[in-house]
Amino acid sequence: FDWLVQRINKAVANDDEEQNIERRFGHKYIGVLDIFGFEIMERNSFEQLLINYTNEKLQQHFNRHTFKEETHLYTEEGIDFEPIAFIDNQPILDLIEKRPDGILLLLDDEITAPKGNDAKWLSKCEGVHAGKSEWLSLTEKHASASGRAAIPNKIHKNYEQQQQQEDFFGVTHYAGDVKYISTNFCHKNKDPLGRNLYDLMALEAPGFDIVSQNLFPPLGTIPRRQPTIAGQFRKQLTSLMKIIDAASPCYIRCIKPNSKLCSGLFETASKTPA
C-alpha cells in the first residue's frame, strides 16, 4: 500500500518534485482532508479504536483552532465576550497514546511478551487506568475486582448463543462512550509478515525484480523487532498532525438537505449540520 501511494504521488508530482517526492511539502499546496467521523458500532474492535483515536486528534485540532480563531476575531472587532470554554480531550489521547502506559503502548508491549494475550493486556490496562473517567469498567469479573460498576455483558442480540464470553473495555470518547471487544486485539496488532521473509523479499539478487525491492526496501541494521500496526499508525498520524498544525486550515461544514437521504429535496425547517 505504501508503495502504491508513493507511485501515485510520483505520477502527479511536477518535474521539480519527481527527484524527491517528500519535497512537495516544501512548496505551497492545497490539501483536502476528509474527516470521516467517530465510529460507534454494535461491535467495536481494534480498527474502530484506531479510527476513533484519529478523530480525537482531529477533533482536538478543530476545537483549538476554531475557538482561538473566534476569540481573535472578537478581540479585533472590540466585542465584549466571555472566554469560550471547550472540552479538552487531551486526557482521552493520553489514555490511548501517552508513554509509558497508553493502551496502545501496552498493547505493543504485550505482543512481544512471552505468552502475551488479550486477557493479560486487558488486565494491565485495567490495573493502570481504573479510576480514570475516560476508562469505562470492564466485564463483571474485572469490575468486581476493582470495585467499580460493570458494563453489561450483552453486547449484541445473539450474545447468549455464543460459546465463549468476550471481554471488552470502554473509552469515553469526545463523541460518547464506546465499548470495544478486546478479542483478537493482540493478533490484529501484529504485522503478519515475518522479518526473515521480509529480508528474503528485499534481496537484490537475480530473480527478484525491481517491484519486489521497491515493495520491500532493505531494512539493513534496523533492529529485528517488527513494527506493530498500532506503532506504524501512531507514527503516520503524528506525521499527518505536523502537516495540519503547520497549515492554515479552513473547515467546510456539510449540510444535510433532508432527513430522507434522497436527492432533489431540501427541507428548510431542518438544515442540520452533518
PDB file of N, CA, C and O in Angstrom, residues 198-269:
ATOM      1  N   TYR A 198      10.583 -11.004   5.079  1.00  0.00           N
ATOM      2  CA  TYR A 198      10.772  -9.642   4.569  1.00  0.00           C
ATOM      3  C   TYR A 198      12.176  -9.489   3.985  1.00  0.00           C
ATOM      4  O   TYR A 198      12.357  -8.960   2.880  1.00  0.00           O
ATOM      5  N   ASP A 199      13.189  -9.948   4.750  1.00  0.00           N
ATOM      6  CA  ASP A 199      14.566  -9.842   4.276  1.00  0.00           C
ATOM      7  C   ASP A 199      14.775 -10.626   2.980  1.00  0.00           C
ATOM      8  O   ASP A 199      15.539 -10.207   2.105  1.00  0.00           O
ATOM      9  N   LEU A 200      14.094 -11.761   2.852  1.00  0.00           N
ATOM     10  CA  LEU A 200      14.198 -12.555   1.630  1.00  0.00           C
ATOM     11  C   LEU A 200      13.641 -11.785   0.439  1.00  0.00           C
ATOM     12  O   LEU A 200      14.260 -11.737  -0.634  1.00  0.00           O
ATOM     13  N   MET A 201      12.484 -11.139   0.620  1.00  0.00           N
ATOM     14  CA  MET A 201      11.872 -10.388  -0.470  1.00  0.00           C
ATOM     15  C   MET A 201      12.672  -9.143  -0.819  1.00  0.00           C
ATOM     16  O   MET A 201      12.586  -8.626  -1.926  1.00  0.00           O
ATOM     17  N   ALA A 202      13.487  -8.663   0.134  1.00  0.00           N
ATOM     18  CA  ALA A 202      14.270  -7.447  -0.102  1.00  0.00           C
ATOM     19  C   ALA A 202      15.624  -7.725  -0.747  1.00  0.00           C
ATOM     20  O   ALA A 202      16.375  -6.789  -1.035  1.00  0.00           O
ATOM     21  N   LEU A 203      15.950  -8.993  -0.992  1.00  0.00           N
ATOM     22  CA  LEU A 203      17.243  -9.340  -1.569  1.00  0.00           C
ATOM     23  C   LEU A 203      17.428  -8.723  -2.951  1.00  0.00           C
ATOM     24  O   LEU A 203      16.520  -8.730  -3.782  1.00  0.00           O
ATOM     25  N   GLU A 204      18.611  -8.181  -3.189  1.00  0.00           N
ATOM     26  CA  GLU A 204      18.958  -7.683  -4.516  1.00  0.00           C
ATOM     27  C   GLU A 204      19.723  -8.801  -5.224  1.00  0.00           C
ATOM     28  O   GLU A 204      20.944  -8.880  -5.167  1.00  0.00           O
ATOM     29  N   ALA A 205      18.974  -9.668  -5.856  1.00  0.00           N
ATOM     30  CA  ALA A 205      19.591 -10.835  -6.493  1.00  0.00           C
ATOM     31  C   ALA A 205      18.796 -11.176  -7.745  1.00  0.00           C
ATOM     32  O   ALA A 205      17.638 -10.786  -7.895  1.00  0.00           O
ATOM     33  N   PRO A 206      19.426 -11.891  -8.678  1.00  0.00           N
ATOM     34  CA  PRO A 206      18.705 -12.316  -9.891  1.00  0.00           C
ATOM     35  C   PRO A 206      17.440 -13.083  -9.530  1.00  0.00           C
ATOM     36  O   PRO A 206      17.437 -13.919  -8.628  1.00  0.00           O
ATOM     37  N   GLY A 207      16.375 -12.769 -10.228  1.00  0.00           N
ATOM     38  CA  GLY A 207      15.102 -13.423  -9.941  1.00  0.00           C
ATOM     39  C   GLY A 207      14.189 -12.590  -9.069  1.00  0.00           C
ATOM     40  O   GLY A 207      12.996 -12.872  -8.975  1.00  0.00           O
ATOM     41  N   PHE A 208      14.754 -11.562  -8.424  1.00  0.00           N
ATOM     42  CA  PHE A 208      13.935 -10.657  -7.619  1.00  0.00           C
ATOM     43  C   PHE A 208      13.829  -9.346  -8.383  1.00  0.00           C
ATOM     44  O   PHE A 208      14.800  -8.587  -8.477  1.00  0.00           O
ATOM     45  N   ASP A 209      12.656  -9.085  -8.942  1.00  0.00           N
ATOM     46  CA  ASP A 209      12.521  -7.910  -9.787  1.00  0.00           C
ATOM     47  C   ASP A 209      12.466  -6.630  -8.960  1.00  0.00           C
ATOM     48  O   ASP A 209      12.358  -6.634  -7.744  1.00  0.00           O
ATOM     49  N   ILE A 210      12.539  -5.518  -9.673  1.00  0.00           N
ATOM     50  CA  ILE A 210      12.607  -4.211  -9.031  1.00  0.00           C
ATOM     51  C   ILE A 210      11.343  -3.891  -8.237  1.00  0.00           C
ATOM     52  O   ILE A 210      11.369  -3.164  -7.260  1.00  0.00           O
ATOM     53  N   VAL A 211      10.208  -4.445  -8.660  1.00  0.00           N
ATOM     54  CA  VAL A 211       8.964  -4.186  -7.938  1.00  0.00           C
ATOM     55  C   VAL A 211       9.040  -4.752  -6.528  1.00  0.00           C
ATOM     56  O   VAL A 211       8.663  -4.105  -5.554  1.00  0.00           O
ATOM     57  N   SER A 212       9.570  -5.979  -6.405  1.00  0.00           N
ATOM     58  CA  SER A 212       9.703  -6.585  -5.088  1.00  0.00           C
ATOM     59  C   SER A 212      10.615  -5.764  -4.194  1.00  0.00           C
ATOM     60  O   SER A 212      10.339  -5.564  -3.008  1.00  0.00           O
ATOM     61  N   GLN A 213      11.700  -5.262  -4.758  1.00  0.00           N
ATOM     62  CA  GLN A 213      12.636  -4.475  -3.959  1.00  0.00           C
ATOM     63  C   GLN A 213      12.050  -3.127  -3.563  1.00  0.00           C
ATOM     64  O   GLN A 213      12.394  -2.580  -2.518  1.00  0.00           O
ATOM     65  N   ASN A 214      11.183  -2.580  -4.404  1.00  0.00           N
ATOM     66  CA  ASN A 214      10.520  -1.333  -4.039  1.00  0.00           C
ATOM     67  C   ASN A 214       9.456  -1.563  -2.978  1.00  0.00           C
ATOM     68  O   ASN A 214       9.245  -0.735  -2.100  1.00  0.00           O
ATOM     69  N   LEU A 215       8.777  -2.696  -3.090  1.00  0.00           N
ATOM     70  CA  LEU A 215       7.762  -3.023  -2.095  1.00  0.00           C
ATOM     71  C   LEU A 215       8.383  -3.343  -0.735  1.00  0.00           C
ATOM     72  O   LEU A 215       7.802  -3.050   0.307  1.00  0.00           O
ATOM     73  N   PHE A 216       9.562  -3.939  -0.777  1.00  0.00           N
ATOM     74  CA  PHE A 216      10.237  -4.357   0.460  1.00  0.00           C
ATOM     75  C   PHE A 216      11.646  -3.771   0.491  1.00  0.00           C
ATOM     76  O   PHE A 216      12.622  -4.481   0.284  1.00  0.00           O
ATOM     77  N   PRO A 217      11.785  -2.465   0.773  1.00  0.00           N
ATOM     78  CA  PRO A 217      13.124  -1.869   0.825  1.00  0.00           C
ATOM     79  C   PRO A 217      13.942  -2.505   1.940  1.00  0.00           C
ATOM     80  O   PRO A 217      13.412  -2.775   3.028  1.00  0.00           O
ATOM     81  N   PRO A 218      15.228  -2.787   1.712  1.00  0.00           N
ATOM     82  CA  PRO A 218      16.061  -3.438   2.734  1.00  0.00           C
ATOM     83  C   PRO A 218      16.063  -2.660   4.038  1.00  0.00           C
ATOM     84  O   PRO A 218      16.197  -1.429   4.044  1.00  0.00           O
ATOM     85  N   LEU A 219      15.904  -3.362   5.130  1.00  0.00           N
ATOM     86  CA  LEU A 219      15.898  -2.726   6.455  1.00  0.00           C
ATOM     87  C   LEU A 219      17.300  -2.645   7.047  1.00  0.00           C
ATOM     88  O   LEU A 219      17.512  -1.946   8.032  1.00  0.00           O
ATOM     89  N   GLY A 220      18.242  -3.385   6.459  1.00  0.00           N
ATOM     90  CA  GLY A 220      19.626  -3.295   6.891  1.00  0.00           C
ATOM     91  C   GLY A 220      19.810  -3.636   8.357  1.00  0.00           C
ATOM     92  O   GLY A 220      19.408  -4.700   8.829  1.00  0.00           O
ATOM     93  N   THR A 221      20.413  -2.685   9.090  1.00  0.00           N
ATOM     94  CA  THR A 221      20.726  -2.924  10.509  1.00  0.00           C
ATOM     95  C   THR A 221      19.607  -2.510  11.442  1.00  0.00           C
ATOM     96  O   THR A 221      19.797  -2.480  12.656  1.00  0.00           O
ATOM     97  N   ILE A 222      18.465  -2.147  10.906  1.00  0.00           N
ATOM     98  CA  ILE A 222      17.330  -1.794  11.767  1.00  0.00           C
ATOM     99  C   ILE A 222      17.018  -2.985  12.669  1.00  0.00           C
ATOM    100  O   ILE A 222      17.018  -4.128  12.205  1.00  0.00           O
ATOM    101  N   PRO A 223      16.788  -2.748  13.967  1.00  0.00           N
ATOM    102  CA  PRO A 223      16.509  -3.867  14.880  1.00  0.00           C
ATOM    103  C   PRO A 223      15.463  -4.811  14.332  1.00  0.00           C
ATOM    104  O   PRO A 223      14.525  -4.401  13.635  1.00  0.00           O
ATOM    105  N   ARG A 224      15.618  -6.084  14.627  1.00  0.00           N
ATOM    106  CA  ARG A 224      14.764  -7.100  14.044  1.00  0.00           C
ATOM    107  C   ARG A 224      13.371  -7.135  14.666  1.00  0.00           C
ATOM    108  O   ARG A 224      12.523  -7.908  14.246  1.00  0.00           O
ATOM    109  N   ARG A 225      13.133  -6.329  15.689  1.00  0.00           N
ATOM    110  CA  ARG A 225      11.785  -6.263  16.248  1.00  0.00           C
ATOM    111  C   ARG A 225      10.853  -5.657  15.211  1.00  0.00           C
ATOM    112  O   ARG A 225      11.029  -4.526  14.769  1.00  0.00           O
ATOM    113  N   GLN A 226       9.855  -6.405  14.827  1.00  0.00           N
ATOM    114  CA  GLN A 226       8.938  -5.956  13.795  1.00  0.00           C
ATOM    115  C   GLN A 226       8.061  -4.810  14.295  1.00  0.00           C
ATOM    116  O   GLN A 226       7.597  -4.831  15.435  1.00  0.00           O
ATOM    117  N   PRO A 227       7.842  -3.788  13.471  1.00  0.00           N
ATOM    118  CA  PRO A 227       6.935  -2.719  13.871  1.00  0.00           C
ATOM    119  C   PRO A 227       5.511  -3.253  13.991  1.00  0.00           C
ATOM    120  O   PRO A 227       5.104  -4.145  13.251  1.00  0.00           O
ATOM    121  N   THR A 228       4.770  -2.726  14.931  1.00  0.00           N
ATOM    122  CA  THR A 228       3.386  -3.141  15.122  1.00  0.00           C
ATOM    123  C   THR A 228       2.471  -2.283  14.262  1.00  0.00           C
ATOM    124  O   THR A 228       2.846  -1.201  13.801  1.00  0.00           O
ATOM    125  N   ILE A 229       1.266  -2.758  14.068  1.00  0.00           N
ATOM    126  CA  ILE A 229       0.281  -1.973  13.311  1.00  0.00           C
ATOM    127  C   ILE A 229      -0.021  -0.675  14.041  1.00  0.00           C
ATOM    128  O   ILE A 229      -0.058   0.402  13.438  1.00  0.00           O
ATOM    129  N   ALA A 230      -0.228  -0.751  15.363  1.00  0.00           N
ATOM    130  CA  ALA A 230      -0.523   0.449  16.148  1.00  0.00           C
ATOM    131  C   ALA A 230       0.660   1.409  16.135  1.00  0.00           C
ATOM    132  O   ALA A 230       0.477   2.631  16.066  1.00  0.00           O
ATOM    133  N   GLY A 231       1.876   0.867  16.206  1.00  0.00           N
ATOM    134  CA  GLY A 231       3.059   1.714  16.187  1.00  0.00           C
ATOM    135  C   GLY A 231       3.197   2.464  14.871  1.00  0.00           C
ATOM    136  O   GLY A 231       3.500   3.661  14.851  1.00  0.00           O
ATOM    137  N   GLN A 232       2.988   1.764  13.764  1.00  0.00           N
ATOM    138  CA  GLN A 232       3.044   2.412  12.457  1.00  0.00           C
ATOM    139  C   GLN A 232       1.929   3.442  12.314  1.00  0.00           C
ATOM    140  O   GLN A 232       2.132   4.517  11.743  1.00  0.00           O
ATOM    141  N   PHE A 233       0.766   3.127  12.858  1.00  0.00           N
ATOM    142  CA  PHE A 233      -0.379   4.035  12.772  1.00  0.00           C
ATOM    143  C   PHE A 233      -0.096   5.324  13.550  1.00  0.00           C
ATOM    144  O   PHE A 233      -0.368   6.427  13.061  1.00  0.00           O
ATOM    145  N   ARG A 234       0.462   5.185  14.757  1.00  0.00           N
ATOM    146  CA  ARG A 234       0.777   6.369  15.563  1.00  0.00           C
ATOM    147  C   ARG A 234       1.802   7.252  14.855  1.00  0.00           C
ATOM    148  O   ARG A 234       1.695   8.485  14.860  1.00  0.00           O
ATOM    149  N   LYS A 235       2.793   6.613  14.242  1.00  0.00           N
ATOM    150  CA  LYS A 235       3.826   7.362  13.530  1.00  0.00           C
ATOM    151  C   LYS A 235       3.231   8.137  12.361  1.00  0.00           C
ATOM    152  O   LYS A 235       3.544   9.322  12.155  1.00  0.00           O
ATOM    153  N   GLN A 236       2.363   7.494  11.588  1.00  0.00           N
ATOM    154  CA  GLN A 236       1.742   8.157  10.446  1.00  0.00           C
ATOM    155  C   GLN A 236       0.805   9.276  10.892  1.00  0.00           C
ATOM    156  O   GLN A 236       0.747  10.342  10.266  1.00  0.00           O
ATOM    157  N   LEU A 237       0.085   9.043  11.991  1.00  0.00           N
ATOM    158  CA  LEU A 237      -0.831  10.069  12.493  1.00  0.00           C
ATOM    159  C   LEU A 237      -0.062  11.276  13.008  1.00  0.00           C
ATOM    160  O   LEU A 237      -0.473  12.423  12.799  1.00  0.00           O
ATOM    161  N   THR A 238       1.058  11.021  13.672  1.00  0.00           N
ATOM    162  CA  THR A 238       1.901  12.123  14.146  1.00  0.00           C
ATOM    163  C   THR A 238       2.402  12.953  12.974  1.00  0.00           C
ATOM    164  O   THR A 238       2.410  14.194  13.024  1.00  0.00           O
ATOM    165  N   SER A 239       2.803  12.282  11.893  1.00  0.00           N
ATOM    166  CA  SER A 239       3.263  12.981  10.690  1.00  0.00           C
ATOM    167  C   SER A 239       2.145  13.820  10.083  1.00  0.00           C
ATOM    168  O   SER A 239       2.355  14.969   9.671  1.00  0.00           O
ATOM    169  N   LEU A 240       0.948  13.252  10.029  1.00  0.00           N
ATOM    170  CA  LEU A 240      -0.204  13.987   9.492  1.00  0.00           C
ATOM    171  C   LEU A 240      -0.503  15.226  10.322  1.00  0.00           C
ATOM    172  O   LEU A 240      -0.741  16.311   9.778  1.00  0.00           O
ATOM    173  N   MET A 241      -0.473  15.091  11.653  1.00  0.00           N
ATOM    174  CA  MET A 241      -0.804  16.221  12.519  1.00  0.00           C
ATOM    175  C   MET A 241       0.238  17.330  12.411  1.00  0.00           C
ATOM    176  O   MET A 241      -0.098  18.519  12.535  1.00  0.00           O
ATOM    177  N   LYS A 242       1.500  16.986  12.160  1.00  0.00           N
ATOM    178  CA  LYS A 242       2.527  18.009  11.960  1.00  0.00           C
ATOM    179  C   LYS A 242       2.217  18.840  10.726  1.00  0.00           C
ATOM    180  O   LYS A 242       2.397  20.062  10.711  1.00  0.00           O
ATOM    181  N   ILE A 243       1.759  18.163   9.674  1.00  0.00           N
ATOM    182  CA  ILE A 243       1.395  18.873   8.439  1.00  0.00           C
ATOM    183  C   ILE A 243       0.194  19.780   8.687  1.00  0.00           C
ATOM    184  O   ILE A 243       0.169  20.947   8.284  1.00  0.00           O
ATOM    185  N   ILE A 244      -0.810  19.260   9.386  1.00  0.00           N
ATOM    186  CA  ILE A 244      -2.021  20.037   9.660  1.00  0.00           C
ATOM    187  C   ILE A 244      -1.715  21.225  10.562  1.00  0.00           C
ATOM    188  O   ILE A 244      -2.203  22.345  10.338  1.00  0.00           O
ATOM    189  N   ASP A 245      -0.888  21.000  11.579  1.00  0.00           N
ATOM    190  CA  ASP A 245      -0.563  22.084  12.521  1.00  0.00           C
ATOM    191  C   ASP A 245       0.203  23.218  11.838  1.00  0.00           C
ATOM    192  O   ASP A 245       0.110  24.379  12.248  1.00  0.00           O
ATOM    193  N   ALA A 246       0.973  22.867  10.793  1.00  0.00           N
ATOM    194  CA  ALA A 246       1.752  23.885  10.093  1.00  0.00           C
ATOM    195  C   ALA A 246       0.947  24.577   8.999  1.00  0.00           C
ATOM    196  O   ALA A 246       1.419  25.541   8.390  1.00  0.00           O
ATOM    197  N   ALA A 247      -0.262  24.113   8.740  1.00  0.00           N
ATOM    198  CA  ALA A 247      -1.090  24.654   7.661  1.00  0.00           C
ATOM    199  C   ALA A 247      -2.050  25.727   8.189  1.00  0.00           C
ATOM    200  O   ALA A 247      -2.119  26.002   9.384  1.00  0.00           O
ATOM    201  N   SER A 248      -2.765  26.314   7.268  1.00  0.00           N
ATOM    202  CA  SER A 248      -3.816  27.292   7.613  1.00  0.00           C
ATOM    203  C   SER A 248      -5.154  26.663   7.232  1.00  0.00           C
ATOM    204  O   SER A 248      -5.626  26.813   6.099  1.00  0.00           O
ATOM    205  N   PRO A 249      -5.751  25.933   8.161  1.00  0.00           N
ATOM    206  CA  PRO A 249      -6.936  25.143   7.804  1.00  0.00           C
ATOM    207  C   PRO A 249      -8.207  25.969   7.643  1.00  0.00           C
ATOM    208  O   PRO A 249      -8.402  26.994   8.302  1.00  0.00           O
ATOM    209  N   CYS A 250      -9.045  25.537   6.753  1.00  0.00           N
ATOM    210  CA  CYS A 250     -10.396  26.070   6.593  1.00  0.00           C
ATOM    211  C   CYS A 250     -11.339  24.866   6.624  1.00  0.00           C
ATOM    212  O   CYS A 250     -11.093  23.876   5.945  1.00  0.00           O
ATOM    213  N   TYR A 251     -12.380  24.975   7.399  1.00  0.00           N
ATOM    214  CA  TYR A 251     -13.279  23.837   7.560  1.00  0.00           C
ATOM    215  C   TYR A 251     -14.556  24.057   6.757  1.00  0.00           C
ATOM    216  O   TYR A 251     -15.131  25.143   6.757  1.00  0.00           O
ATOM    217  N   ILE A 252     -14.964  23.017   6.063  1.00  0.00           N
ATOM    218  CA  ILE A 252     -16.195  23.060   5.277  1.00  0.00           C
ATOM    219  C   ILE A 252     -17.249  22.255   6.014  1.00  0.00           C
ATOM    220  O   ILE A 252     -17.091  21.051   6.234  1.00  0.00           O
ATOM    221  N   ARG A 253     -18.312  22.913   6.405  1.00  0.00           N
ATOM    222  CA  ARG A 253     -19.382  22.217   7.120  1.00  0.00           C
ATOM    223  C   ARG A 253     -20.409  21.696   6.124  1.00  0.00           C
ATOM    224  O   ARG A 253     -20.957  22.446   5.320  1.00  0.00           O
ATOM    225  N   CYS A 254     -20.634  20.410   6.184  1.00  0.00           N
ATOM    226  CA  CYS A 254     -21.623  19.800   5.296  1.00  0.00           C
ATOM    227  C   CYS A 254     -23.033  20.018   5.850  1.00  0.00           C
ATOM    228  O   CYS A 254     -23.253  19.960   7.052  1.00  0.00           O
ATOM    229  N   ILE A 255     -23.966  20.255   4.960  1.00  0.00           N
ATOM    230  CA  ILE A 255     -25.367  20.450   5.352  1.00  0.00           C
ATOM    231  C   ILE A 255     -26.195  19.287   4.814  1.00  0.00           C
ATOM    232  O   ILE A 255     -26.130  18.956   3.628  1.00  0.00           O
ATOM    233  N   LYS A 256     -26.931  18.660   5.697  1.00  0.00           N
ATOM    234  CA  LYS A 256     -27.848  17.608   5.254  1.00  0.00           C
ATOM    235  C   LYS A 256     -29.119  18.273   4.723  1.00  0.00           C
ATOM    236  O   LYS A 256     -29.845  18.915   5.478  1.00  0.00           O
ATOM    237  N   PRO A 257     -29.396  18.144   3.433  1.00  0.00           N
ATOM    238  CA  PRO A 257     -30.552  18.840   2.857  1.00  0.00           C
ATOM    239  C   PRO A 257     -31.886  18.291   3.330  1.00  0.00           C
ATOM    240  O   PRO A 257     -32.886  19.004   3.354  1.00  0.00           O
ATOM    241  N   ASN A 258     -31.914  17.018   3.704  1.00  0.00           N
ATOM    242  CA  ASN A 258     -33.157  16.423   4.169  1.00  0.00           C
ATOM    243  C   ASN A 258     -32.854  15.211   5.019  1.00  0.00           C
ATOM    244  O   ASN A 258     -31.726  14.692   5.017  1.00  0.00           O
ATOM    245  N   SER A 259     -33.855  14.768   5.739  1.00  0.00           N
ATOM    246  CA  SER A 259     -33.681  13.615   6.627  1.00  0.00           C
ATOM    247  C   SER A 259     -34.014  12.295   5.941  1.00  0.00           C
ATOM    248  O   SER A 259     -33.888  11.233   6.544  1.00  0.00           O
ATOM    249  N   LYS A 260     -34.418  12.362   4.666  1.00  0.00           N
ATOM    250  CA  LYS A 260     -34.838  11.163   3.933  1.00  0.00           C
ATOM    251  C   LYS A 260     -33.720  10.585   3.069  1.00  0.00           C
ATOM    252  O   LYS A 260     -33.923   9.579   2.387  1.00  0.00           O
ATOM    253  N   LEU A 261     -32.555  11.258   3.069  1.00  0.00           N
ATOM    254  CA  LEU A 261     -31.400  10.793   2.296  1.00  0.00           C
ATOM    255  C   LEU A 261     -31.727  10.606   0.816  1.00  0.00           C
ATOM    256  O   LEU A 261     -31.323   9.636   0.188  1.00  0.00           O
ATOM    257  N   CYS A 262     -32.473  11.548   0.249  1.00  0.00           N
ATOM    258  CA  CYS A 262     -32.825  11.470  -1.171  1.00  0.00           C
ATOM    259  C   CYS A 262     -32.411  12.763  -1.860  1.00  0.00           C
ATOM    260  O   CYS A 262     -32.230  13.803  -1.224  1.00  0.00           O
ATOM    261  N   SER A 263     -32.277  12.708  -3.188  1.00  0.00           N
ATOM    262  CA  SER A 263     -31.850  13.874  -3.953  1.00  0.00           C
ATOM    263  C   SER A 263     -33.041  14.750  -4.334  1.00  0.00           C
ATOM    264  O   SER A 263     -34.190  14.305  -4.330  1.00  0.00           O
ATOM    265  N   GLY A 264     -32.720  16.008  -4.653  1.00  0.00           N
ATOM    266  CA  GLY A 264     -33.748  16.925  -5.143  1.00  0.00           C
ATOM    267  C   GLY A 264     -34.731  17.405  -4.086  1.00  0.00           C
ATOM    268  O   GLY A 264     -35.802  17.909  -4.433  1.00  0.00           O
ATOM    269  N   LEU A 265     -34.397  17.259  -2.807  1.00  0.00           N
ATOM    270  CA  LEU A 265     -35.308  17.677  -1.745  1.00  0.00           C
ATOM    271  C   LEU A 265     -34.532  18.451  -0.684  1.00  0.00           C
ATOM    272  O   LEU A 265     -33.540  17.959  -0.142  1.00  0.00           O
ATOM    273  N   PHE A 266     -34.987  19.673  -0.408  1.00  0.00           N
ATOM    274  CA  PHE A 266     -34.327  20.484   0.612  1.00  0.00           C
ATOM    275  C   PHE A 266     -35.379  20.890   1.640  1.00  0.00           C
ATOM    276  O   PHE A 266     -36.336  21.594   1.336  1.00  0.00           O
ATOM    277  N   GLU A 267     -35.203  20.420   2.860  1.00  0.00           N
ATOM    278  CA  GLU A 267     -36.128  20.733   3.940  1.00  0.00           C
ATOM    279  C   GLU A 267     -35.626  21.953   4.689  1.00  0.00           C
ATOM    280  O   GLU A 267     -34.665  21.897   5.454  1.00  0.00           O
ATOM    281  N   THR A 268     -36.264  23.104   4.457  1.00  0.00           N
ATOM    282  CA  THR A 268     -35.794  24.351   5.059  1.00  0.00           C
ATOM    283  C   THR A 268     -35.938  24.352   6.577  1.00  0.00           C
ATOM    284  O   THR A 268     -35.234  25.084   7.274  1.00  0.00           O
ATOM    285  N   ALA A 269     -36.798  23.519   7.097  1.00  0.00           N
ATOM    286  CA  ALA A 269     -37.003  23.513   8.549  1.00  0.00           C
ATOM    287  C   ALA A 269     -35.898  22.782   9.284  1.00  0.00           C
ATOM    288  O   ALA A 269     -35.688  22.977  10.478  1.00  0.00           O
TER     289      ALA A 269
END
